[in-house]
Short mmCIF file of C-alpha atoms in Angstrom, two decimals:
data_model
loop_
_atom_site.label_atom_id
_atom_site.label_comp_id
_atom_site.label_asym_id
_atom_site.label_seq_id
_atom_site.Cartn_x
_atom_site.Cartn_y
_atom_site.Cartn_z
CA MET A 25 -25.50 -19.15 -46.89
CA GLN A 26 -25.32 -19.35 -50.64
CA THR A 27 -26.98 -16.63 -52.66
CA LEU A 28 -28.09 -16.11 -56.25
CA GLY A 29 -27.59 -12.42 -56.75
CA GLU A 30 -29.66 -10.91 -53.97
CA PHE A 31 -31.63 -14.08 -53.41
CA LYS A 32 -30.82 -16.16 -50.35
CA LEU A 33 -30.96 -19.85 -51.10
CA PRO A 34 -32.39 -22.24 -48.54
CA HIS A 35 -30.14 -24.79 -46.91
CA PHE A 36 -31.63 -27.76 -48.65
CA PHE A 37 -30.34 -26.35 -51.93
CA ASN A 38 -26.87 -27.46 -50.85
CA TYR A 39 -27.89 -30.94 -49.80
CA PRO A 40 -27.26 -33.26 -52.77
CA PRO A 41 -30.15 -35.73 -52.37
CA TYR A 42 -32.66 -32.92 -52.90
CA PHE A 43 -31.55 -32.95 -56.53
CA THR A 44 -32.66 -36.55 -56.98
CA LEU A 45 -36.38 -37.27 -57.04
CA GLN A 46 -36.94 -39.35 -53.92
CA PRO A 47 -38.57 -42.77 -54.32
CA VAL A 48 -40.26 -42.90 -50.90
CA ARG A 49 -43.59 -41.11 -50.88
CA ASP A 50 -43.39 -39.13 -47.65
CA THR A 51 -39.88 -37.99 -48.35
CA ARG A 52 -40.75 -37.04 -51.89
CA GLU A 53 -43.77 -35.01 -50.77
CA LYS A 54 -41.61 -33.00 -48.43
CA GLN A 55 -39.01 -32.57 -51.14
CA ILE A 56 -41.58 -31.33 -53.65
CA GLN A 57 -43.03 -28.97 -51.05
CA LEU A 58 -39.63 -27.37 -50.46
CA TRP A 59 -38.93 -27.02 -54.16
CA LYS A 60 -42.33 -25.52 -54.84
CA GLU A 61 -41.78 -22.86 -52.21
CA LEU A 62 -38.32 -22.15 -53.54
CA ILE A 63 -39.40 -21.80 -57.16
CA LEU A 64 -42.31 -19.49 -56.28
CA ASP A 65 -40.17 -17.42 -53.98
CA TYR A 66 -37.40 -17.05 -56.49
CA CYS A 67 -39.69 -16.16 -59.38
CA ARG A 68 -41.54 -13.64 -57.23
CA THR A 69 -38.41 -11.82 -56.11
CA GLN A 70 -36.75 -12.00 -59.53
CA LYS A 71 -39.92 -11.24 -61.46
CA ILE A 72 -39.64 -14.34 -63.58
CA PHE A 73 -42.85 -15.38 -65.29
CA ILE A 74 -41.86 -18.23 -67.55
CA VAL A 75 -39.61 -21.16 -66.74
CA GLY A 76 -38.36 -23.32 -69.55
CA LEU A 77 -37.63 -26.89 -68.58
CA ASP A 78 -34.68 -27.22 -70.88
CA GLU A 79 -33.30 -23.78 -70.20
CA ASP A 80 -30.64 -22.74 -67.75
CA PHE A 81 -32.99 -21.76 -64.99
CA PRO A 82 -30.61 -20.91 -62.13
CA LEU A 83 -32.40 -23.05 -59.58
CA PHE A 84 -32.13 -26.22 -61.63
CA THR A 85 -28.39 -26.49 -61.17
CA ASN A 86 -26.17 -26.04 -58.18
CA ALA A 87 -22.58 -25.80 -59.33
CA VAL A 88 -21.27 -25.69 -55.76
CA ILE A 89 -22.31 -29.27 -55.05
CA GLU A 90 -22.21 -30.32 -58.72
CA ARG A 91 -25.82 -31.38 -58.86
CA SER A 92 -28.49 -30.72 -61.43
CA LEU A 93 -32.17 -31.62 -61.51
CA SER A 94 -33.17 -34.28 -64.01
CA HIS A 95 -35.88 -33.45 -66.52
CA GLU A 96 -38.19 -35.75 -64.62
CA ALA A 97 -37.61 -33.91 -61.37
CA ARG A 98 -38.12 -30.49 -62.98
CA GLU A 99 -41.38 -31.65 -64.43
CA ALA A 100 -42.48 -33.15 -61.13
CA PHE A 101 -41.89 -29.93 -59.19
CA LEU A 102 -43.58 -27.72 -61.79
CA SER A 103 -46.49 -30.14 -62.16
CA ALA A 104 -47.01 -29.90 -58.43
CA LEU A 105 -47.28 -26.12 -58.82
CA VAL A 106 -49.66 -26.55 -61.73
CA SER A 107 -51.94 -28.79 -59.70
CA GLU A 108 -52.16 -26.09 -57.05
CA GLY A 109 -53.02 -23.41 -59.54
CA ARG A 110 -49.70 -21.67 -59.03
CA ALA A 111 -48.42 -22.46 -62.51
CA GLU A 112 -49.65 -23.47 -65.95
CA TRP A 113 -48.09 -25.37 -68.80
CA LEU A 114 -47.81 -23.22 -71.88
CA ASP A 115 -47.54 -26.14 -74.29
CA LYS A 116 -48.63 -29.74 -74.54
CA GLY A 117 -45.06 -30.98 -74.48
CA ARG A 118 -44.60 -29.40 -71.07
CA ARG A 119 -41.47 -27.52 -71.98
CA LYS A 120 -42.52 -24.10 -70.81
CA CYS A 121 -44.31 -23.22 -67.65
CA LEU A 122 -46.05 -20.03 -66.62
CA ILE A 123 -45.40 -19.29 -62.96
CA LEU A 124 -48.24 -17.62 -61.10
CA TRP A 125 -46.80 -16.36 -57.86
CA HIS A 126 -49.97 -14.31 -57.76
CA ARG A 127 -52.98 -16.29 -58.86
CA ILE A 128 -54.93 -14.84 -61.78
CA GLN A 129 -57.64 -13.45 -59.49
CA ASP A 130 -54.95 -11.80 -57.34
CA TRP A 131 -53.49 -10.14 -60.42
CA ALA A 132 -57.00 -9.04 -61.32
CA ASP A 133 -57.41 -7.44 -57.90
CA LEU A 134 -54.11 -5.64 -58.35
CA ILE A 135 -55.33 -4.26 -61.68
CA LEU A 136 -58.55 -3.04 -60.11
CA SER A 137 -56.83 -1.21 -57.30
CA PHE A 138 -54.36 0.20 -59.82
CA ALA A 139 -57.26 1.56 -61.87
CA ARG A 140 -58.88 3.05 -58.78
CA ASP A 141 -55.63 4.64 -57.64
CA ASN A 142 -55.33 6.36 -60.96
CA GLY A 143 -58.93 7.48 -61.21
CA LEU A 144 -59.62 5.20 -64.14
CA GLU A 145 -62.91 3.84 -62.84
CA ASP A 146 -64.32 4.35 -66.27
CA GLY A 147 -61.20 5.26 -68.14
CA VAL A 148 -59.49 3.68 -71.09
CA MET A 149 -56.00 2.23 -71.28
CA THR A 150 -54.10 0.10 -73.72
CA VAL A 151 -52.81 -3.24 -72.55
CA ASP A 152 -49.25 -2.13 -73.12
CA GLU A 153 -49.81 1.01 -71.08
CA ILE A 154 -50.79 -1.16 -68.14
CA ARG A 155 -47.62 -3.20 -68.49
CA SER A 156 -45.15 -0.50 -69.28
CA GLY A 157 -46.76 2.91 -69.01
CA ILE A 158 -45.75 5.66 -66.60
CA GLU A 159 -48.78 5.03 -64.39
CA SER A 160 -47.82 1.51 -63.56
CA ARG A 161 -44.20 2.28 -62.85
CA GLY A 162 -43.32 1.19 -59.35
CA THR A 163 -46.31 -1.11 -59.07
CA GLU A 164 -46.27 -4.86 -59.40
CA LEU A 165 -48.01 -4.56 -62.73
CA HIS A 166 -44.99 -2.96 -64.30
CA GLY A 167 -43.23 -5.38 -66.61
CA MET A 168 -45.69 -8.17 -66.05
CA GLU A 169 -45.98 -10.98 -68.51
CA ARG A 170 -48.46 -10.24 -71.28
CA THR A 171 -50.05 -13.69 -71.17
CA ILE A 172 -50.83 -13.32 -67.49
CA LEU A 173 -52.07 -9.78 -67.92
CA MET A 174 -54.45 -10.85 -70.68
CA ARG A 175 -55.72 -13.69 -68.54
CA ALA A 176 -56.34 -11.35 -65.63
CA LEU A 177 -58.08 -8.84 -67.89
CA LYS A 178 -60.30 -11.56 -69.33
CA HIS A 179 -61.11 -12.62 -65.80
CA LEU A 180 -62.21 -9.04 -65.06
CA GLU A 181 -64.12 -8.80 -68.31
CA HIS A 182 -65.96 -11.92 -67.29
CA LYS A 183 -66.93 -10.23 -64.05
CA GLY A 184 -68.11 -7.15 -65.90
CA LYS A 185 -65.43 -4.85 -64.54
CA LEU A 186 -64.07 -3.88 -67.91
CA ALA A 187 -64.37 -4.44 -71.62
CA ILE A 188 -61.49 -5.48 -73.82
CA PHE A 189 -61.48 -3.99 -77.29
CA LYS A 190 -59.23 -4.80 -80.18
CA GLY A 191 -57.37 -2.34 -82.34
CA THR A 192 -55.92 -2.92 -85.70
CA SER A 193 -53.04 -5.04 -84.36
CA ALA A 194 -52.28 -6.96 -81.21
CA ASP A 195 -50.36 -3.98 -79.83
CA ASP A 196 -53.47 -1.86 -79.91
CA GLU A 197 -55.51 -3.95 -77.60
CA GLY A 198 -57.06 -1.84 -74.91
CA VAL A 199 -59.52 -1.93 -72.06
CA LYS A 200 -62.32 0.25 -70.86
CA PHE A 201 -62.81 0.01 -67.13
CA SER A 202 -66.25 0.18 -65.61
CA ILE A 203 -65.74 -0.38 -61.96
CA MET B 25 -40.98 -81.77 38.02
CA ARG B 26 -42.12 -80.23 34.88
CA ARG B 27 -44.00 -77.02 35.29
CA ARG B 28 -47.19 -77.00 33.43
CA PRO B 29 -48.36 -73.93 31.64
CA GLY B 30 -50.64 -71.83 33.78
CA ILE B 31 -52.47 -68.62 33.38
CA GLY B 32 -49.72 -66.72 35.28
CA GLY B 33 -47.05 -67.86 32.84
CA LEU B 34 -49.08 -66.68 29.88
CA GLN B 35 -49.67 -63.33 31.44
CA ASN B 36 -46.00 -62.93 32.20
CA ALA B 37 -45.02 -63.69 28.64
CA ALA B 38 -47.57 -61.23 27.28
CA ALA B 39 -46.33 -58.48 29.60
CA ALA B 40 -42.74 -59.08 28.55
CA ARG B 41 -43.72 -58.88 24.87
CA ASP B 42 -45.51 -55.64 25.55
CA GLN B 43 -42.50 -54.14 27.21
CA TYR B 44 -40.17 -55.19 24.44
CA ARG B 45 -42.48 -53.65 21.93
CA GLN B 46 -42.68 -50.41 23.81
CA LEU B 47 -38.95 -50.24 24.08
CA GLY B 48 -38.61 -50.97 20.42
CA GLU B 49 -41.09 -48.28 19.57
CA ASN B 50 -39.22 -45.80 21.69
CA VAL B 51 -35.96 -46.58 19.99
CA ALA B 52 -37.53 -46.37 16.57
CA LYS B 53 -39.15 -43.05 17.42
CA LEU B 54 -35.86 -41.71 18.67
CA ARG B 55 -34.20 -42.77 15.47
CA THR B 56 -36.91 -41.28 13.33
CA ASP B 57 -36.74 -38.02 15.21
CA LEU B 58 -33.02 -37.92 14.74
CA MET B 59 -33.40 -38.69 11.06
CA LYS B 60 -36.04 -36.05 10.71
CA GLU B 61 -33.80 -33.55 12.35
CA GLN B 62 -30.94 -34.48 10.09
CA LEU B 63 -33.11 -34.31 7.04
CA ASP B 64 -34.45 -30.95 8.07
CA THR B 65 -30.94 -29.62 8.49
CA PHE B 66 -29.94 -31.11 5.18
CA ARG B 67 -32.96 -29.75 3.48
CA SER B 68 -32.53 -26.29 4.86
CA GLN B 69 -28.90 -26.40 3.84
CA LEU B 70 -29.84 -27.42 0.32
CA GLU B 71 -32.52 -24.78 0.29
CA ASP B 72 -30.02 -22.21 1.38
CA PHE B 73 -27.68 -23.35 -1.28
CA ALA B 74 -30.35 -23.35 -3.95
CA ARG B 75 -31.59 -19.96 -2.91
CA LYS B 76 -28.12 -18.55 -2.87
CA HIS B 77 -27.27 -19.91 -6.29
CA LYS B 78 -30.70 -19.68 -7.83
CA ASN B 79 -29.60 -17.43 -10.60
CA ASP B 80 -26.55 -19.51 -11.37
CA ILE B 81 -28.66 -22.64 -11.54
CA ARG B 82 -31.07 -20.96 -13.89
CA LYS B 83 -28.65 -19.18 -16.09
CA ASN B 84 -25.56 -21.32 -16.25
CA PRO B 85 -25.90 -24.70 -17.95
CA ALA B 86 -22.64 -26.01 -16.51
CA PHE B 87 -23.64 -25.07 -13.00
CA ARG B 88 -27.05 -26.59 -13.54
CA SER B 89 -25.57 -29.85 -14.60
CA GLN B 90 -23.37 -29.91 -11.49
CA PHE B 91 -26.33 -29.15 -9.31
CA HIS B 92 -28.16 -32.09 -10.83
CA GLU B 93 -25.20 -34.30 -10.18
CA MET B 94 -25.12 -33.24 -6.55
CA CYS B 95 -28.83 -33.87 -6.18
CA SER B 96 -28.63 -37.31 -7.71
CA LYS B 97 -25.79 -38.21 -5.31
CA VAL B 98 -28.02 -37.56 -2.33
CA GLY B 99 -30.97 -39.20 -3.99
CA VAL B 100 -33.03 -36.13 -4.76
CA ASP B 101 -34.64 -35.62 -8.13
CA PRO B 102 -35.56 -31.98 -8.48
CA LEU B 103 -37.57 -32.84 -11.55
CA ALA B 104 -39.61 -35.62 -10.00
CA SER B 105 -42.58 -33.34 -9.54
CA ASN B 106 -43.46 -29.79 -10.29
CA LYS B 107 -45.03 -29.45 -6.87
CA GLY B 108 -41.96 -30.09 -4.77
CA PHE B 109 -40.13 -27.32 -3.05
CA TRP B 110 -37.36 -27.58 -5.62
CA ALA B 111 -39.62 -26.71 -8.41
CA GLU B 112 -41.31 -23.96 -6.47
CA LEU B 113 -38.03 -22.58 -5.34
CA LEU B 114 -36.19 -22.73 -8.62
CA GLY B 115 -38.85 -22.93 -11.24
CA ILE B 116 -36.51 -25.58 -12.57
CA GLY B 117 -39.32 -28.01 -13.27
CA ASP B 118 -41.00 -25.54 -15.56
CA PHE B 119 -37.74 -25.01 -17.33
CA TYR B 120 -37.45 -28.66 -18.24
CA TYR B 121 -41.10 -29.14 -19.04
CA GLU B 122 -40.98 -26.19 -21.36
CA LEU B 123 -37.82 -27.53 -22.91
CA GLY B 124 -39.47 -30.93 -23.29
CA VAL B 125 -42.37 -29.43 -25.17
CA GLN B 126 -39.99 -27.53 -27.43
CA ILE B 127 -38.01 -30.69 -28.10
CA VAL B 128 -41.18 -32.50 -29.15
CA ASP B 129 -41.99 -29.53 -31.34
CA VAL B 130 -38.62 -29.51 -33.07
CA CYS B 131 -38.65 -33.26 -33.53
CA LEU B 132 -42.08 -33.15 -35.14
CA ALA B 133 -41.26 -30.17 -37.32
CA THR B 134 -38.10 -31.75 -38.68
CA ARG B 135 -39.48 -35.27 -38.98
CA PRO B 136 -40.34 -34.97 -42.67
CA LEU B 137 -36.76 -33.97 -43.31
CA ASN B 138 -34.91 -36.45 -41.17
CA GLY B 139 -37.36 -39.29 -40.71
CA GLY B 140 -37.59 -38.73 -36.98
CA LEU B 141 -33.95 -39.09 -36.12
CA ILE B 142 -32.03 -35.99 -35.19
CA SER B 143 -28.57 -35.46 -33.79
CA LEU B 144 -28.25 -33.92 -30.36
CA GLU B 145 -26.19 -31.01 -31.70
CA GLU B 146 -28.74 -30.24 -34.38
CA LEU B 147 -31.54 -30.41 -31.84
CA CYS B 148 -29.69 -28.03 -29.51
CA LYS B 149 -29.04 -25.64 -32.35
CA LEU B 150 -32.68 -25.58 -33.43
CA LEU B 151 -33.80 -25.18 -29.83
CA GLY B 152 -31.43 -22.25 -29.52
CA GLN B 153 -33.02 -20.60 -32.55
CA ARG B 154 -36.49 -21.32 -31.30
CA ARG B 155 -35.72 -19.90 -27.87
CA LYS B 156 -33.99 -16.93 -29.38
CA GLY B 157 -33.99 -14.13 -26.90
CA ALA B 158 -35.11 -16.57 -24.25
CA ARG B 159 -33.67 -16.20 -20.85
CA GLU B 160 -31.49 -19.23 -20.33
CA ALA B 161 -28.96 -20.97 -22.48
CA VAL B 162 -29.62 -24.64 -23.16
CA SER B 163 -26.92 -27.27 -23.02
CA GLN B 164 -26.89 -30.78 -24.42
CA ASP B 165 -27.08 -32.02 -20.86
CA ASP B 166 -30.34 -30.09 -20.39
CA CYS B 167 -31.75 -31.65 -23.54
CA LEU B 168 -30.93 -35.15 -22.39
CA ARG B 169 -32.56 -34.46 -19.02
CA ALA B 170 -35.68 -33.07 -20.61
CA ILE B 171 -35.84 -36.07 -22.93
CA SER B 172 -35.52 -38.49 -20.03
CA LYS B 173 -38.55 -36.75 -18.51
CA LEU B 174 -40.45 -37.29 -21.74
CA LYS B 175 -40.21 -41.04 -21.14
CA VAL B 176 -43.04 -40.68 -18.66
CA LEU B 177 -45.29 -40.17 -21.63
CA GLY B 178 -44.42 -43.54 -23.12
CA ASN B 179 -41.68 -44.88 -25.25
CA GLY B 180 -41.82 -42.17 -27.86
CA PHE B 181 -38.42 -40.63 -27.34
CA GLU B 182 -35.13 -42.36 -27.10
CA VAL B 183 -31.51 -41.37 -27.13
CA ILE B 184 -29.30 -43.52 -29.33
CA SER B 185 -25.55 -43.44 -28.99
CA LEU B 186 -23.50 -43.80 -32.15
CA GLY B 187 -19.91 -43.72 -31.13
CA LYS B 188 -19.43 -40.26 -29.66
CA LYS B 189 -22.51 -38.90 -31.33
CA LYS B 190 -25.96 -38.98 -29.80
CA LEU B 191 -29.15 -39.16 -31.84
CA ILE B 192 -32.68 -38.55 -30.64
CA ARG B 193 -35.27 -40.89 -32.04
CA SER B 194 -38.86 -39.64 -32.08
CA VAL B 195 -40.43 -42.37 -34.20
CA PRO B 196 -41.17 -45.87 -33.02
CA THR B 197 -38.84 -47.42 -35.60
CA GLU B 198 -36.61 -50.06 -34.11
CA LEU B 199 -33.12 -49.62 -35.43
CA ASN B 200 -31.18 -52.82 -35.41
CA LYS B 201 -27.45 -53.25 -35.17
CA ASP B 202 -27.00 -53.17 -38.94
CA HIS B 203 -28.73 -49.83 -39.23
CA ASN B 204 -26.70 -48.38 -36.42
CA GLU B 205 -23.49 -49.54 -38.04
CA ILE B 206 -24.44 -47.89 -41.30
CA LEU B 207 -25.30 -44.65 -39.53
CA GLU B 208 -21.97 -44.80 -37.75
CA LEU B 209 -20.16 -45.37 -41.01
CA ALA B 210 -21.98 -42.48 -42.63
CA GLN B 211 -20.81 -40.05 -39.98
CA GLY B 212 -17.63 -39.42 -41.88
CA GLN B 213 -19.01 -38.01 -45.10
CA GLY B 214 -22.71 -37.81 -44.38
CA PHE B 215 -23.46 -40.52 -46.93
CA VAL B 216 -22.57 -44.10 -47.89
CA THR B 217 -22.76 -46.21 -51.02
CA VAL B 218 -23.66 -49.88 -51.19
CA ASP B 219 -20.07 -50.63 -52.18
CA GLU B 220 -18.71 -48.81 -49.22
CA VAL B 221 -20.99 -50.59 -46.78
CA GLN B 222 -19.99 -53.96 -48.23
CA ARG B 223 -16.31 -53.18 -48.14
CA ARG B 224 -16.00 -51.42 -44.81
CA LEU B 225 -18.35 -53.67 -42.84
CA CYS B 226 -17.55 -56.86 -44.76
CA TRP B 227 -21.20 -57.54 -45.55
CA SER B 228 -22.79 -59.33 -48.46
CA SER B 229 -24.39 -57.04 -51.00
CA GLY B 230 -27.84 -58.35 -50.06
CA ARG B 231 -27.36 -57.45 -46.43
CA ALA B 232 -26.14 -53.97 -47.30
CA THR B 233 -28.95 -53.31 -49.77
CA ASP B 234 -31.56 -54.61 -47.36
CA ALA B 235 -30.47 -52.40 -44.51
CA LEU B 236 -30.20 -49.36 -46.76
CA GLU B 237 -33.61 -49.99 -48.27
CA THR B 238 -35.15 -50.15 -44.81
CA LEU B 239 -33.51 -46.88 -43.81
CA LEU B 240 -34.81 -45.35 -47.03
CA GLU B 241 -38.36 -46.53 -46.46
CA GLU B 242 -38.33 -45.26 -42.91
CA GLY B 243 -37.50 -41.82 -44.25
CA LEU B 244 -34.14 -41.82 -42.51
CA ALA B 245 -32.17 -41.86 -45.75
CA MET B 246 -32.36 -40.02 -49.05
CA ILE B 247 -30.89 -41.17 -52.32
CA ASP B 248 -28.60 -39.09 -54.48
CA ASP B 249 -28.00 -40.26 -58.04
CA GLY B 250 -26.41 -37.05 -59.16
CA HIS B 251 -22.74 -37.71 -58.59
CA MET B 252 -20.44 -38.00 -61.58
CA ASP B 253 -19.26 -41.50 -60.67
CA GLY B 254 -22.85 -42.69 -61.19
CA ARG B 255 -22.95 -44.53 -57.89
CA ARG B 256 -26.06 -44.08 -55.81
CA ARG B 257 -25.34 -42.36 -52.54
CA TYR B 258 -27.47 -42.70 -49.44
CA TRP B 259 -27.53 -39.54 -47.36
CA PHE B 260 -28.71 -39.36 -43.78
CA PRO B 261 -30.23 -36.02 -42.84
CA CYS B 262 -30.06 -36.97 -39.17
CA ILE B 263 -26.29 -36.99 -39.39
CA SER B 264 -25.30 -34.39 -41.91
CA SER B 265 -28.05 -32.00 -41.22
CA VAL B 266 -29.82 -30.04 -43.90
CA SER B 267 -28.86 -27.43 -41.35
CA SER B 268 -30.90 -24.84 -39.68
CA TYR B 269 -34.21 -25.61 -41.31
CA THR B 270 -36.70 -24.28 -38.79
CA GLY B 271 -39.81 -25.40 -40.51
CA THR B 272 -43.02 -23.54 -41.03
CA SER B 273 -44.49 -24.49 -37.71
CA THR B 274 -45.31 -21.78 -35.25
CA ASP B 275 -42.55 -20.25 -33.26
CA THR B 276 -43.31 -20.94 -29.64
CA SER B 277 -40.53 -18.91 -28.14
#
């Protein structure tokens, strides 16, 4: 089996027609399904948050069989993720895509349990502390994409679980939990 | 002087008929008894044999296939019913019914990938994975037997021979001769191009395109436009398998 670093690639990745968007509906649905699972899986294990359509994303090309996904195919697979709420376009031109292997509400739940674990039920933390502080080391929150974190925090703010306050610059943004 | 029919003559004739019939019945009964005796002996012999080699029949696919051959020579189908003494004795019926169910399962799970046509080898391999840790090994012969039993349920499953290769069809698509020829041609590389089909089979381009389009629509083929030469390739997952895709369906083993 072929691997990308530690990641084990599925068999279909070595089957050339999977790199051409299939014209027949049923076949294409199955194809998209497989790609969706692969992209989510890969991003989850490799902690990749943003996929650029024109970038050298390792899954878009398979040098072994000399195949590469067309722009159309890339967009089709990512759009399928977007329609399921597992991804979001970051721009109108659809060149960058945010991959949500955890949905926003799942990230929010992770933040809540992180706060509870650290006795921060009504504590204060900066946004950057959550992403890269000592407390979050070893948790899934460590190193998470800022855009996603902010979205999850806003989700929690909406539910009244915390308040976001702004400092003098973007780096100073912080939250006050009230769980 | 001509004798005219009288009551005595009629009675005589009736008595003679009666006697003939009785005699005939006696002979027939004798024969039946003899047959019964022979059958009993034969049956007990077969039972002895089956009992003695029960484990071999269960465990060893080659032995099992020979046992089937022997049975078919004497006109016994151990799979005809699950009630028969064969089934009770060997549990062999259950074995094939279980296998049949698993075959249906595999065929359905892989259908989106191969359009409902799967090679016998691939099927065996997937069954092996599904039955992982299961007691008995499964041979291709076993699969074919189990499939033949599936026929009882209607015309859903069919074995298609392509040269040496055997394919199992689980969709009602009728493959005509043209389609079979293309599949046979594709066995070499796993794919064909329109050019190749025209050249190797001496067909017009319309005929080649038509047949390929049908295979595509039936989900039996996938297109590949990614090769450097720019020629569209038609791949057939049923031949060059996408390999051990086991699907997301539940593992029944």
